[in-house]
Amino acid sequence: MLEASDFGIKVPDGAASDFAAVMERVRSVRARVSRHDSAERLAALGVDVFFGNARFTGPDTIEAGGKKLLFRKAVIATGARAVTPHIDGLEEAGYLTNETVFSITERPSRLAVIGGGPIGCELAQAFQRLGTQVTLFHKYGHILNREDPDAAEIVQESFRREGIDLLLGCSPSRVELTKEGKLVHYSCEGGSLPSSSTRSLPEPVVHPIPKISDWSSREWISTNGKGSW
């Protein structure tokens, strides 16, 4: 609707999105899609599913769910999950992740997103377009810094046009819960921004999950076993 006039479409005055209805649709779509990845569906297709921690015990054996399994080829596809960044006061102030953010039913007036990777950018743009004023913290000088620079530049300029507040080269250092809301203290490296500052954000802080390549240590998830990927 924001760019409807560019295509010759007139939007009535006062037209707005129904945030609760939008989130309900997102939840319904997630529930519908999750059935295709459920253990029940995999079992119905003839896949043996074991729950619990797994570990390799030999070049062709693995222990999972209390059972010893043999394999010829093994693929490690663990995915990732949301982690809590080490920011003072964050636990006390409260926050959301990309796994829990879809549970809210009221549109936040302001929102901080920590991390300018694909998931963080996706959340930032979605909430900005739904009427939330979004501040995006990214510790590097450009969002989507692992992607093609030309493509990332297009996205970054689009974010600026849409009004997303980009704090690049900046990282939150502390979150303070006040009567007015959550006050985010952050610091920046270089650039025109002050070396340290605060930002009032009365609504939850969102932290997206990292990609495996973003983890500080990968030694414990690597493998040199023949036939294992």
mmCIF file of C-alpha atoms in Angstrom:
data_model
loop_
_atom_site.group_PDB
_atom_site.id
_atom_site.type_symbol
_atom_site.label_atom_id
_atom_site.label_comp_id
_atom_site.label_asym_id
_atom_site.label_seq_id
_atom_site.Cartn_x
_atom_site.Cartn_y
_atom_site.Cartn_z
ATOM 1 C CA MET A 1 0.000 0.000 0.000
ATOM 2 C CA LEU A 2 2.916 2.327 0.662
ATOM 3 C CA GLU A 3 3.843 2.354 -3.026
ATOM 4 C CA ALA A 4 0.369 1.803 -4.481
ATOM 5 C CA SER A 5 0.248 5.263 -6.038
ATOM 6 C CA ASP A 6 3.334 4.434 -8.101
ATOM 7 C CA PHE A 7 1.211 1.839 -9.881
ATOM 8 C CA GLY A 8 -1.843 4.043 -10.292
ATOM 9 C CA ILE A 9 -3.752 2.508 -7.377
ATOM 10 C CA LYS A 10 -5.594 4.755 -4.926
ATOM 11 C CA VAL A 11 -5.669 3.560 -1.334
ATOM 12 C CA PRO A 12 -8.536 4.948 0.792
ATOM 13 C CA ASP A 13 -7.531 7.270 3.606
ATOM 14 C CA GLY A 14 -7.201 5.478 6.902
ATOM 15 C CA ALA A 15 -6.455 2.105 5.352
ATOM 16 C CA ALA A 16 -4.292 0.060 7.706
ATOM 17 C CA SER A 17 -3.197 -3.496 8.309
ATOM 18 C CA ASP A 18 -4.860 -5.603 11.002
ATOM 19 C CA PHE A 19 -1.800 -6.692 12.967
ATOM 20 C CA ALA A 20 -3.574 -9.369 14.992
ATOM 21 C CA ALA A 21 -5.063 -10.874 11.836
ATOM 22 C CA VAL A 22 -1.693 -10.817 10.092
ATOM 23 C CA MET A 23 -0.024 -12.661 12.954
ATOM 24 C CA GLU A 24 -2.858 -15.175 13.126
ATOM 25 C CA ARG A 25 -2.350 -15.960 9.451
ATOM 26 C CA VAL A 26 1.403 -16.379 9.990
ATOM 27 C CA ARG A 27 0.734 -18.825 12.825
ATOM 28 C CA SER A 28 -1.766 -20.788 10.752
ATOM 29 C CA VAL A 29 0.661 -21.057 7.830
ATOM 30 C CA ARG A 30 3.472 -22.179 10.149
ATOM 31 C CA ALA A 31 1.185 -24.814 11.671
ATOM 32 C CA ARG A 32 0.169 -26.075 8.227
ATOM 33 C CA VAL A 33 3.751 -26.278 6.995
ATOM 34 C CA SER A 34 5.012 -27.928 10.191
ATOM 35 C CA ARG A 35 2.922 -31.022 9.478
ATOM 36 C CA HIS A 36 5.111 -31.795 6.490
ATOM 37 C CA ASP A 37 8.186 -31.881 8.739
ATOM 38 C CA SER A 38 6.598 -33.732 11.637
ATOM 39 C CA ALA A 39 7.969 -36.981 13.045
ATOM 40 C CA GLU A 40 4.597 -38.606 12.384
ATOM 41 C CA ARG A 41 4.723 -37.846 8.666
ATOM 42 C CA LEU A 42 8.314 -39.050 8.376
ATOM 43 C CA ALA A 43 7.421 -42.264 10.182
ATOM 44 C CA ALA A 44 4.477 -42.785 7.831
ATOM 45 C CA LEU A 45 6.905 -42.508 4.919
ATOM 46 C CA GLY A 46 9.047 -45.270 6.393
ATOM 47 C CA VAL A 47 11.682 -43.126 8.087
ATOM 48 C CA ASP A 48 12.923 -44.307 11.503
ATOM 49 C CA VAL A 49 12.912 -41.307 13.870
ATOM 50 C CA PHE A 50 14.954 -41.259 17.088
ATOM 51 C CA PHE A 51 14.810 -38.455 19.653
ATOM 52 C CA GLY A 52 17.637 -37.442 21.958
ATOM 53 C CA ASN A 53 21.312 -36.548 21.769
ATOM 54 C CA ALA A 54 23.345 -38.453 19.195
ATOM 55 C CA ARG A 55 27.059 -39.158 18.998
ATOM 56 C CA PHE A 56 29.330 -41.046 16.646
ATOM 57 C CA THR A 57 30.880 -44.115 18.267
ATOM 58 C CA GLY A 58 32.797 -45.378 15.249
ATOM 59 C CA PRO A 59 33.351 -44.824 11.521
ATOM 60 C CA ASP A 60 29.969 -46.409 10.748
ATOM 61 C CA THR A 61 28.077 -46.360 14.051
ATOM 62 C CA ILE A 62 26.130 -43.791 15.991
ATOM 63 C CA GLU A 63 24.263 -43.810 19.292
ATOM 64 C CA ALA A 64 20.895 -42.058 19.303
ATOM 65 C CA GLY A 65 17.944 -42.362 21.601
ATOM 66 C CA GLY A 66 19.714 -45.034 23.604
ATOM 67 C CA LYS A 67 20.218 -47.258 20.567
ATOM 68 C CA LYS A 68 23.262 -48.129 18.490
ATOM 69 C CA LEU A 69 22.726 -47.591 14.773
ATOM 70 C CA LEU A 70 24.782 -48.633 11.761
ATOM 71 C CA PHE A 71 25.120 -46.478 8.649
ATOM 72 C CA ARG A 72 26.916 -46.341 5.329
ATOM 73 C CA LYS A 73 26.433 -42.610 4.794
ATOM 74 C CA ALA A 74 25.609 -39.974 7.430
ATOM 75 C CA VAL A 75 24.518 -36.370 7.008
ATOM 76 C CA ILE A 76 24.687 -33.938 9.944
ATOM 77 C CA ALA A 77 21.799 -31.524 9.451
ATOM 78 C CA THR A 78 21.127 -30.135 12.910
ATOM 79 C CA GLY A 79 19.850 -26.731 11.860
ATOM 80 C CA ALA A 80 20.102 -23.974 14.444
ATOM 81 C CA ARG A 81 18.092 -22.479 17.261
ATOM 82 C CA ALA A 82 17.757 -19.121 18.919
ATOM 83 C CA VAL A 83 20.494 -18.194 21.374
ATOM 84 C CA THR A 84 20.579 -15.460 23.983
ATOM 85 C CA PRO A 85 23.266 -12.842 23.294
ATOM 86 C CA HIS A 86 25.441 -11.854 26.229
ATOM 87 C CA ILE A 87 23.937 -8.429 26.889
ATOM 88 C CA ASP A 88 23.639 -7.161 30.457
ATOM 89 C CA GLY A 89 20.043 -6.769 31.564
ATOM 90 C CA LEU A 90 18.518 -8.518 28.553
ATOM 91 C CA GLU A 91 17.120 -11.467 30.498
ATOM 92 C CA GLU A 92 15.567 -9.162 33.110
ATOM 93 C CA ALA A 93 14.090 -6.811 30.510
ATOM 94 C CA GLY A 94 12.696 -9.631 28.386
ATOM 95 C CA TYR A 95 13.045 -10.285 24.688
ATOM 96 C CA LEU A 96 11.676 -12.264 21.769
ATOM 97 C CA THR A 97 13.374 -14.469 19.212
ATOM 98 C CA ASN A 98 12.439 -15.304 15.653
ATOM 99 C CA GLU A 99 10.784 -18.421 17.124
ATOM 100 C CA THR A 100 8.550 -16.560 19.610
ATOM 101 C CA VAL A 101 7.931 -13.189 17.960
ATOM 102 C CA PHE A 102 4.941 -14.529 16.034
ATOM 103 C CA SER A 103 3.085 -15.171 19.285
ATOM 104 C CA ILE A 104 2.426 -11.469 19.915
ATOM 105 C CA THR A 105 -0.998 -10.104 18.991
ATOM 106 C CA GLU A 106 -0.514 -6.350 19.453
ATOM 107 C CA ARG A 107 1.679 -4.305 17.138
ATOM 108 C CA PRO A 108 4.657 -2.839 19.010
ATOM 109 C CA SER A 109 5.176 0.867 18.423
ATOM 110 C CA ARG A 110 8.955 0.401 18.348
ATOM 111 C CA LEU A 111 11.178 -2.625 18.027
ATOM 112 C CA ALA A 112 14.892 -3.372 18.119
ATOM 113 C CA VAL A 113 16.301 -6.157 15.975
ATOM 114 C CA ILE A 114 19.781 -7.406 16.836
ATOM 115 C CA GLY A 115 21.632 -8.719 13.814
ATOM 116 C CA GLY A 116 21.522 -7.698 10.153
ATOM 117 C CA GLY A 117 21.688 -11.162 8.607
ATOM 118 C CA PRO A 118 18.906 -12.611 6.429
ATOM 119 C CA ILE A 119 16.574 -13.431 9.322
ATOM 120 C CA GLY A 120 17.116 -10.133 11.120
ATOM 121 C CA CYS A 121 16.522 -8.189 7.897
ATOM 122 C CA GLU A 122 13.393 -10.189 7.176
ATOM 123 C CA LEU A 123 11.938 -9.391 10.593
ATOM 124 C CA ALA A 124 12.980 -5.740 10.440
ATOM 125 C CA GLN A 125 11.318 -5.077 7.089
ATOM 126 C CA ALA A 126 8.167 -7.031 7.935
ATOM 127 C CA PHE A 127 7.524 -5.111 11.161
ATOM 128 C CA GLN A 128 8.458 -1.764 9.619
ATOM 129 C CA ARG A 129 5.934 -2.321 6.849
ATOM 130 C CA LEU A 130 3.293 -3.260 9.402
ATOM 131 C CA GLY A 131 3.713 0.122 11.073
ATOM 132 C CA THR A 132 6.339 -0.491 13.751
ATOM 133 C CA GLN A 133 9.341 1.832 13.953
ATOM 134 C CA VAL A 134 12.270 -0.575 13.745
ATOM 135 C CA THR A 135 15.860 -0.033 14.868
ATOM 136 C CA LEU A 136 18.287 -2.583 13.446
ATOM 137 C CA PHE A 137 21.617 -3.151 15.222
ATOM 138 C CA HIS A 138 24.377 -4.762 13.181
ATOM 139 C CA LYS A 139 27.966 -5.069 14.352
ATOM 140 C CA TYR A 140 29.354 -4.813 10.825
ATOM 141 C CA GLY A 141 29.412 -1.776 8.552
ATOM 142 C CA HIS A 142 26.855 -3.188 6.133
ATOM 143 C CA ILE A 143 23.818 -5.409 6.535
ATOM 144 C CA LEU A 144 23.892 -8.833 4.893
ATOM 145 C CA ASN A 145 27.683 -8.655 5.004
ATOM 146 C CA ARG A 146 28.031 -12.315 3.977
ATOM 147 C CA GLU A 147 25.952 -11.854 0.844
ATOM 148 C CA ASP A 148 26.774 -10.385 -2.553
ATOM 149 C CA PRO A 149 27.742 -6.730 -1.893
ATOM 150 C CA ASP A 150 25.699 -5.326 -4.778
ATOM 151 C CA ALA A 151 22.570 -7.195 -3.704
ATOM 152 C CA ALA A 152 23.110 -6.231 -0.054
ATOM 153 C CA GLU A 153 23.440 -2.574 -1.053
ATOM 154 C CA ILE A 154 20.043 -2.692 -2.777
ATOM 155 C CA VAL A 155 18.431 -4.060 0.379
ATOM 156 C CA GLN A 156 20.188 -1.536 2.619
ATOM 157 C CA GLU A 157 19.096 1.430 0.532
ATOM 158 C CA SER A 158 15.554 0.065 0.487
ATOM 159 C CA PHE A 159 15.621 -0.135 4.282
ATOM 160 C CA ARG A 160 16.707 3.487 4.531
ATOM 161 C CA ARG A 161 13.901 4.591 2.195
ATOM 162 C CA GLU A 162 11.366 2.675 4.249
ATOM 163 C CA GLY A 163 12.506 4.402 7.431
ATOM 164 C CA ILE A 164 14.289 1.570 9.245
ATOM 165 C CA ASP A 165 16.803 3.061 11.682
ATOM 166 C CA LEU A 166 20.096 1.347 10.817
ATOM 167 C CA LEU A 167 22.800 1.371 13.476
ATOM 168 C CA LEU A 168 25.718 -0.168 11.606
ATOM 169 C CA GLY A 169 28.969 -1.020 13.320
ATOM 170 C CA CYS A 170 27.015 -0.909 16.572
ATOM 171 C CA SER A 171 26.261 -3.471 19.260
ATOM 172 C CA PRO A 172 23.956 -3.289 22.288
ATOM 173 C CA SER A 173 25.896 -3.480 25.545
ATOM 174 C CA ARG A 174 23.132 -3.219 28.127
ATOM 175 C CA VAL A 175 19.335 -3.183 28.314
ATOM 176 C CA GLU A 176 17.682 -1.244 31.112
ATOM 177 C CA LEU A 177 14.049 -1.657 32.094
ATOM 178 C CA THR A 178 12.533 1.735 32.923
ATOM 179 C CA LYS A 179 9.030 3.102 33.499
ATOM 180 C CA GLU A 180 8.976 4.346 29.917
ATOM 181 C CA GLY A 181 10.104 1.037 28.483
ATOM 182 C CA LYS A 182 13.368 -0.672 27.625
ATOM 183 C CA LEU A 183 16.423 1.514 27.260
ATOM 184 C CA VAL A 184 19.132 0.014 25.071
ATOM 185 C CA HIS A 185 22.711 1.135 25.686
ATOM 186 C CA TYR A 186 24.985 0.537 22.711
ATOM 187 C CA SER A 187 28.436 1.330 21.403
ATOM 188 C CA CYS A 188 29.694 1.883 17.871
ATOM 189 C CA GLU A 189 33.031 1.482 16.183
ATOM 190 C CA GLY A 190 34.064 4.459 14.048
ATOM 191 C CA GLY A 191 31.732 6.374 11.781
ATOM 192 C CA SER A 192 29.796 9.498 12.643
ATOM 193 C CA LEU A 193 27.828 7.938 15.474
ATOM 194 C CA PRO A 194 28.950 8.535 19.057
ATOM 195 C CA SER A 195 31.106 5.828 20.610
ATOM 196 C CA SER A 196 28.335 5.081 23.089
ATOM 197 C CA SER A 197 24.701 6.083 23.328
ATOM 198 C CA THR A 198 21.247 4.931 24.374
ATOM 199 C CA ARG A 199 18.020 4.261 22.533
ATOM 200 C CA SER A 200 14.579 4.097 24.130
ATOM 201 C CA LEU A 201 12.713 1.036 22.897
ATOM 202 C CA PRO A 202 9.545 0.375 24.903
ATOM 203 C CA GLU A 203 8.850 -2.930 23.187
ATOM 204 C CA PRO A 204 10.604 -6.333 23.094
ATOM 205 C CA VAL A 205 14.051 -6.856 21.709
ATOM 206 C CA VAL A 206 14.235 -9.449 18.961
ATOM 207 C CA HIS A 207 17.280 -11.620 18.428
ATOM 208 C CA PRO A 208 17.321 -13.868 15.347
ATOM 209 C CA ILE A 209 19.105 -17.195 15.307
ATOM 210 C CA PRO A 210 22.637 -17.263 13.916
ATOM 211 C CA LYS A 211 23.747 -19.310 10.972
ATOM 212 C CA ILE A 212 26.231 -22.038 11.787
ATOM 213 C CA SER A 213 28.908 -20.029 10.013
ATOM 214 C CA ASP A 214 28.343 -17.207 12.522
ATOM 215 C CA TRP A 215 29.270 -19.322 15.544
ATOM 216 C CA SER A 216 32.498 -18.324 17.227
ATOM 217 C CA SER A 217 33.701 -21.925 17.427
ATOM 218 C CA ARG A 218 32.989 -24.681 14.943
ATOM 219 C CA GLU A 219 35.409 -27.315 16.163
ATOM 220 C CA TRP A 220 32.765 -29.223 18.054
ATOM 221 C CA ILE A 221 30.489 -29.545 15.024
ATOM 222 C CA SER A 222 33.148 -30.540 12.500
ATOM 223 C CA THR A 223 33.770 -34.072 11.287
ATOM 224 C CA ASN A 224 36.529 -35.820 9.382
ATOM 225 C CA GLY A 225 34.766 -39.181 9.331
ATOM 226 C CA LYS A 226 34.595 -40.910 5.978
ATOM 227 C CA GLY A 227 31.024 -41.046 4.772
ATOM 228 C CA SER A 228 29.829 -38.279 7.093
ATOM 229 C CA TRP A 229 28.828 -34.789 6.011
#
